[in-house]
Tab-separated table of C-alpha atoms in Angstrom:
chain	number	residue	atom	x	y	z
B	1	UNK	CA	51.410	-49.719	5.545
B	2	UNK	CA	51.971	-47.132	8.259
B	3	UNK	CA	49.367	-46.272	10.868
B	4	UNK	CA	48.898	-42.855	9.174
B	5	UNK	CA	48.253	-44.502	5.815
B	6	UNK	CA	45.847	-46.924	7.375
B	7	UNK	CA	43.992	-44.181	9.064
B	8	UNK	CA	44.069	-41.689	6.254
B	9	UNK	CA	41.182	-43.239	4.075
B	10	UNK	CA	38.654	-43.453	6.977
B	11	UNK	CA	39.651	-40.073	8.264
B	12	UNK	CA	39.143	-38.536	4.694
B	13	UNK	CA	35.774	-40.383	4.409
B	14	UNK	CA	34.579	-38.931	7.674
B	15	UNK	CA	35.752	-35.586	6.752
B	16	UNK	CA	34.038	-35.589	3.427
B	17	UNK	CA	30.975	-36.841	4.992
B	18	UNK	CA	30.971	-34.160	7.599
B	19	UNK	CA	31.718	-31.540	5.052
B	20	UNK	CA	28.985	-32.703	2.713
B	21	UNK	CA	26.545	-32.752	5.624
B	22	UNK	CA	27.437	-29.228	6.489
B	23	UNK	CA	27.077	-27.836	3.009
B	24	UNK	CA	23.641	-29.636	2.653
B	25	UNK	CA	22.535	-28.414	6.032
B	26	UNK	CA	23.657	-24.833	5.212
B	27	UNK	CA	21.877	-24.783	1.791
B	28	UNK	CA	18.771	-26.377	3.306
B	29	UNK	CA	18.651	-23.597	5.985
B	30	UNK	CA	19.226	-20.999	3.404
B	31	UNK	CA	16.304	-22.258	1.270
B	32	UNK	CA	14.193	-22.425	4.194
B	33	UNK	CA	14.929	-18.971	5.299
B	34	UNK	CA	14.245	-17.730	1.777
B	35	UNK	CA	10.915	-19.243	1.566
B	36	UNK	CA	9.954	-18.135	5.124
B	37	UNK	CA	10.794	-14.559	4.243
B	38	UNK	CA	8.602	-14.897	1.041
B	39	UNK	CA	5.811	-16.200	3.183
B	40	UNK	CA	6.208	-13.439	5.700
B	41	UNK	CA	6.195	-10.842	2.852
B	42	UNK	CA	3.050	-12.400	1.479
B	43	UNK	CA	1.347	-12.454	4.801
B	44	UNK	CA	2.255	-8.740	5.286
B	45	UNK	CA	1.064	-7.908	1.730
B	46	UNK	CA	-2.260	-9.636	2.393
B	47	UNK	CA	-2.796	-7.729	5.705
B	48	UNK	CA	-1.996	-4.431	4.037
B	49	UNK	CA	-4.285	-5.286	1.087
B	50	UNK	CA	-7.180	-6.180	3.596
B	51	UNK	CA	-6.565	-3.005	5.630
B	52	UNK	CA	-6.810	-0.949	2.316
B	53	UNK	CA	-10.005	-2.562	1.172
B	54	UNK	CA	-11.475	-1.742	4.657
B	55	UNK	CA	-10.547	1.728	4.261
B	56	UNK	CA	-12.007	1.906	0.872
B	57	UNK	CA	-15.367	0.559	2.209
B	58	UNK	CA	-15.230	3.009	5.117
B	59	UNK	CA	-14.741	5.998	2.657
B	60	UNK	CA	-17.815	4.852	0.750
B	61	UNK	CA	-19.863	4.374	3.863
B	62	UNK	CA	-18.894	7.785	5.249
B	63	UNK	CA	-19.668	9.326	1.827
B	64	UNK	CA	-22.975	7.631	1.618
B	65	UNK	CA	-23.948	8.503	5.272
B	66	UNK	CA	-22.907	12.212	4.929
B	67	UNK	CA	-24.926	12.519	1.734
B	68	UNK	CA	-27.986	11.120	3.319
B	69	UNK	CA	-27.698	13.551	6.366
B	70	UNK	CA	-26.971	16.655	4.408
B	71	UNK	CA	-29.897	18.959	3.926
B	72	UNK	CA	-28.823	22.558	2.712
B	73	UNK	CA	-25.237	23.636	3.146
B	74	UNK	CA	-24.801	23.631	6.920
B	75	UNK	CA	-21.113	23.540	7.752
B	76	UNK	CA	-20.086	20.920	10.406
B	77	UNK	CA	-18.502	23.138	13.129
B	78	UNK	CA	-19.386	21.250	16.458
B	79	UNK	CA	-20.036	17.785	17.845
B	80	UNK	CA	-23.828	18.758	18.121
B	81	UNK	CA	-24.108	18.990	14.389
B	82	UNK	CA	-25.346	15.742	12.654
B	83	UNK	CA	-22.189	15.300	10.518
B	84	UNK	CA	-19.614	15.478	13.204
B	85	UNK	CA	-19.497	11.511	13.403
B	86	UNK	CA	-18.930	11.507	9.614
B	87	UNK	CA	-15.932	13.997	9.923
B	88	UNK	CA	-14.434	11.884	12.712
B	89	UNK	CA	-14.670	8.887	10.548
B	90	UNK	CA	-13.310	10.587	7.451
B	91	UNK	CA	-10.347	11.991	9.302
B	92	UNK	CA	-9.592	8.479	10.889
B	93	UNK	CA	-9.640	6.933	7.479
B	94	UNK	CA	-7.289	9.585	6.150
B	95	UNK	CA	-5.061	8.947	9.122
B	96	UNK	CA	-4.934	5.235	8.500
B	97	UNK	CA	-4.198	5.740	4.747
B	98	UNK	CA	-1.295	7.847	5.747
B	99	UNK	CA	0.023	5.279	8.024
B	100	UNK	CA	-0.402	2.520	5.348
B	101	UNK	CA	1.502	4.535	2.795
B	102	UNK	CA	4.401	5.174	5.128
B	103	UNK	CA	4.623	1.419	5.752
B	104	UNK	CA	4.728	0.858	2.046
B	105	UNK	CA	7.463	3.506	1.578
B	106	UNK	CA	9.578	1.697	4.288
B	107	UNK	CA	9.046	-1.814	2.925
B	108	UNK	CA	9.138	-1.459	-0.840
B	109	UNK	CA	11.384	0.056	-3.558
B	110	UNK	CA	8.627	1.860	-5.551
B	111	UNK	CA	8.734	3.084	-9.153
B	112	UNK	CA	7.810	6.687	-9.937
B	113	UNK	CA	4.532	5.541	-11.396
B	114	UNK	CA	3.572	3.600	-8.139
B	115	UNK	CA	4.487	6.789	-6.140
B	116	UNK	CA	2.081	8.708	-8.266
B	117	UNK	CA	-0.579	6.180	-7.739
B	118	UNK	CA	-0.113	6.195	-4.035
B	119	UNK	CA	0.008	9.908	-3.864
B	120	UNK	CA	-3.243	10.066	-6.029
B	121	UNK	CA	-5.223	7.807	-3.945
B	122	UNK	CA	-4.225	9.683	-0.766
B	123	UNK	CA	-5.616	12.877	-2.385
B	124	UNK	CA	-8.781	10.990	-3.515
B	125	UNK	CA	-9.392	10.071	0.165
B	126	UNK	CA	-9.499	13.620	1.132
B	127	UNK	CA	-12.653	14.233	-0.935
B	128	UNK	CA	-15.284	13.254	1.595
B	129	UNK	CA	-13.694	15.238	4.482
B	130	UNK	CA	-13.525	18.334	2.296
B	131	UNK	CA	-17.106	17.914	1.302
B	132	UNK	CA	-18.142	17.527	4.980
B	133	UNK	CA	-16.132	20.616	5.992
B	134	UNK	CA	-18.009	22.715	3.267
B	135	UNK	CA	-21.253	21.407	4.562
B	136	UNK	CA	-22.009	20.103	1.108
B	137	UNK	CA	-22.791	16.465	-0.198
B	138	UNK	CA	-19.935	14.858	-2.153
B	139	UNK	CA	-21.528	15.189	-5.750
B	140	UNK	CA	-20.411	12.005	-7.253
B	141	UNK	CA	-23.964	10.872	-8.193
B	142	UNK	CA	-23.053	9.232	-11.437
B	143	UNK	CA	-20.610	6.357	-11.900
B	144	UNK	CA	-19.220	8.250	-14.765
B	145	UNK	CA	-18.340	11.466	-12.822
B	146	UNK	CA	-14.662	12.000	-13.359
B	147	UNK	CA	-13.388	12.314	-9.739
B	148	UNK	CA	-15.408	9.070	-9.030
B	149	UNK	CA	-13.854	7.151	-11.938
B	150	UNK	CA	-10.522	8.392	-11.098
B	151	UNK	CA	-10.922	7.271	-7.379
B	152	UNK	CA	-11.944	3.828	-8.497
B	153	UNK	CA	-9.043	3.518	-10.880
B	154	UNK	CA	-6.493	4.427	-8.336
B	155	UNK	CA	-8.067	2.248	-5.685
B	156	UNK	CA	-7.888	-0.742	-8.158
B	157	UNK	CA	-4.302	0.043	-8.884
B	158	UNK	CA	-3.296	0.101	-5.114
B	159	UNK	CA	-4.989	-3.245	-4.590
B	160	UNK	CA	-3.091	-4.860	-7.443
B	161	UNK	CA	0.098	-3.271	-6.244
B	162	UNK	CA	-0.500	-4.608	-2.712
B	163	UNK	CA	-1.388	-8.024	-4.051
B	164	UNK	CA	1.823	-8.274	-6.323
B	165	UNK	CA	5.038	-9.574	-4.943
B	166	UNK	CA	7.879	-7.167	-4.815
B	167	UNK	CA	10.298	-7.239	-7.671
B	168	UNK	CA	13.341	-7.459	-5.305
B	169	UNK	CA	14.175	-8.723	-1.855
B	170	UNK	CA	16.259	-5.300	-1.365
B	171	UNK	CA	14.520	-3.287	1.295
B	172	UNK	CA	14.840	0.604	0.912
B	173	UNK	CA	17.263	2.457	3.098
B	174	UNK	CA	15.998	4.876	5.764
B	175	UNK	CA	17.010	7.765	3.506
B	176	UNK	CA	15.267	6.195	0.482
B	177	UNK	CA	12.019	5.514	2.328
B	178	UNK	CA	11.782	8.970	3.741
B	179	UNK	CA	12.402	10.472	0.236
B	180	UNK	CA	9.694	8.130	-1.135
B	181	UNK	CA	7.325	9.017	1.484
B	182	UNK	CA	7.753	12.707	0.825
B	183	UNK	CA	7.090	12.262	-2.851
B	184	UNK	CA	3.776	10.233	-1.996
B	185	UNK	CA	2.673	13.032	0.243
B	186	UNK	CA	3.851	15.921	-2.027
B	187	UNK	CA	1.148	18.616	-2.762
B	188	UNK	CA	1.699	18.123	-6.548
B	189	UNK	CA	-0.666	15.170	-6.206
B	190	UNK	CA	-3.563	17.701	-5.509
B	191	UNK	CA	-3.623	18.747	-9.180
B	192	UNK	CA	-2.472	15.572	-10.867
B	193	UNK	CA	-4.291	12.665	-9.136
B	194	UNK	CA	-7.110	12.668	-11.771
B	195	UNK	CA	-4.485	12.787	-14.543
B	196	UNK	CA	-2.729	9.922	-12.904
B	197	UNK	CA	-5.846	7.811	-12.823
B	198	UNK	CA	-6.504	8.725	-16.349
B	199	UNK	CA	-3.242	7.374	-17.315
B	200	UNK	CA	-3.922	3.963	-15.599
B	201	UNK	CA	-7.197	3.749	-17.771
B	202	UNK	CA	-5.183	4.655	-21.048
B	203	UNK	CA	-2.560	1.805	-20.314
B	204	UNK	CA	-5.407	-0.667	-19.556
B	205	UNK	CA	-6.915	0.135	-23.014
B	206	UNK	CA	-3.813	-0.234	-24.673
B	207	UNK	CA	-2.768	-3.451	-23.141
């Protein structure tokens, strides 16, 4: 037996062992990276869901505060007026919602129905600011008032969306994200947001 023949089997064994170790290590790293990404996505979604729920609570707080302060129909036009703080809080909440929606557009591939829900909830958040600017209470005195029912339906749908894992690991391109955000903030939602919410309720009854 030549020296090459005598060394061949040990060298082959070493090569196979090293190759197998490399494959196992590579696969383990990929699996670890995959689960790390899932965990990061889940943490991001939970943070976004918590922020949305905080803003929903802020909307209700401003609404109730403004209605309690309102006497007559005195428009808010200066910081000396009692509703100025409510107006500042309402506009801050709207700004935070807008930022959250931009984040979602950049991080998720959204369906047309999801875009409509997000565009609808954005419009619903404008209700209290518009009431303050008119100097009138937000007239959602009953839990069955249509805009209030719509707001609750949209808020619930957004909470479910934020709490649901994305269907795909693919992130939208910059162009897709910009297009989606334009659709979310489109003025058409001003007249369709209640209809969008009614569609949610209809699908819930049918399921």
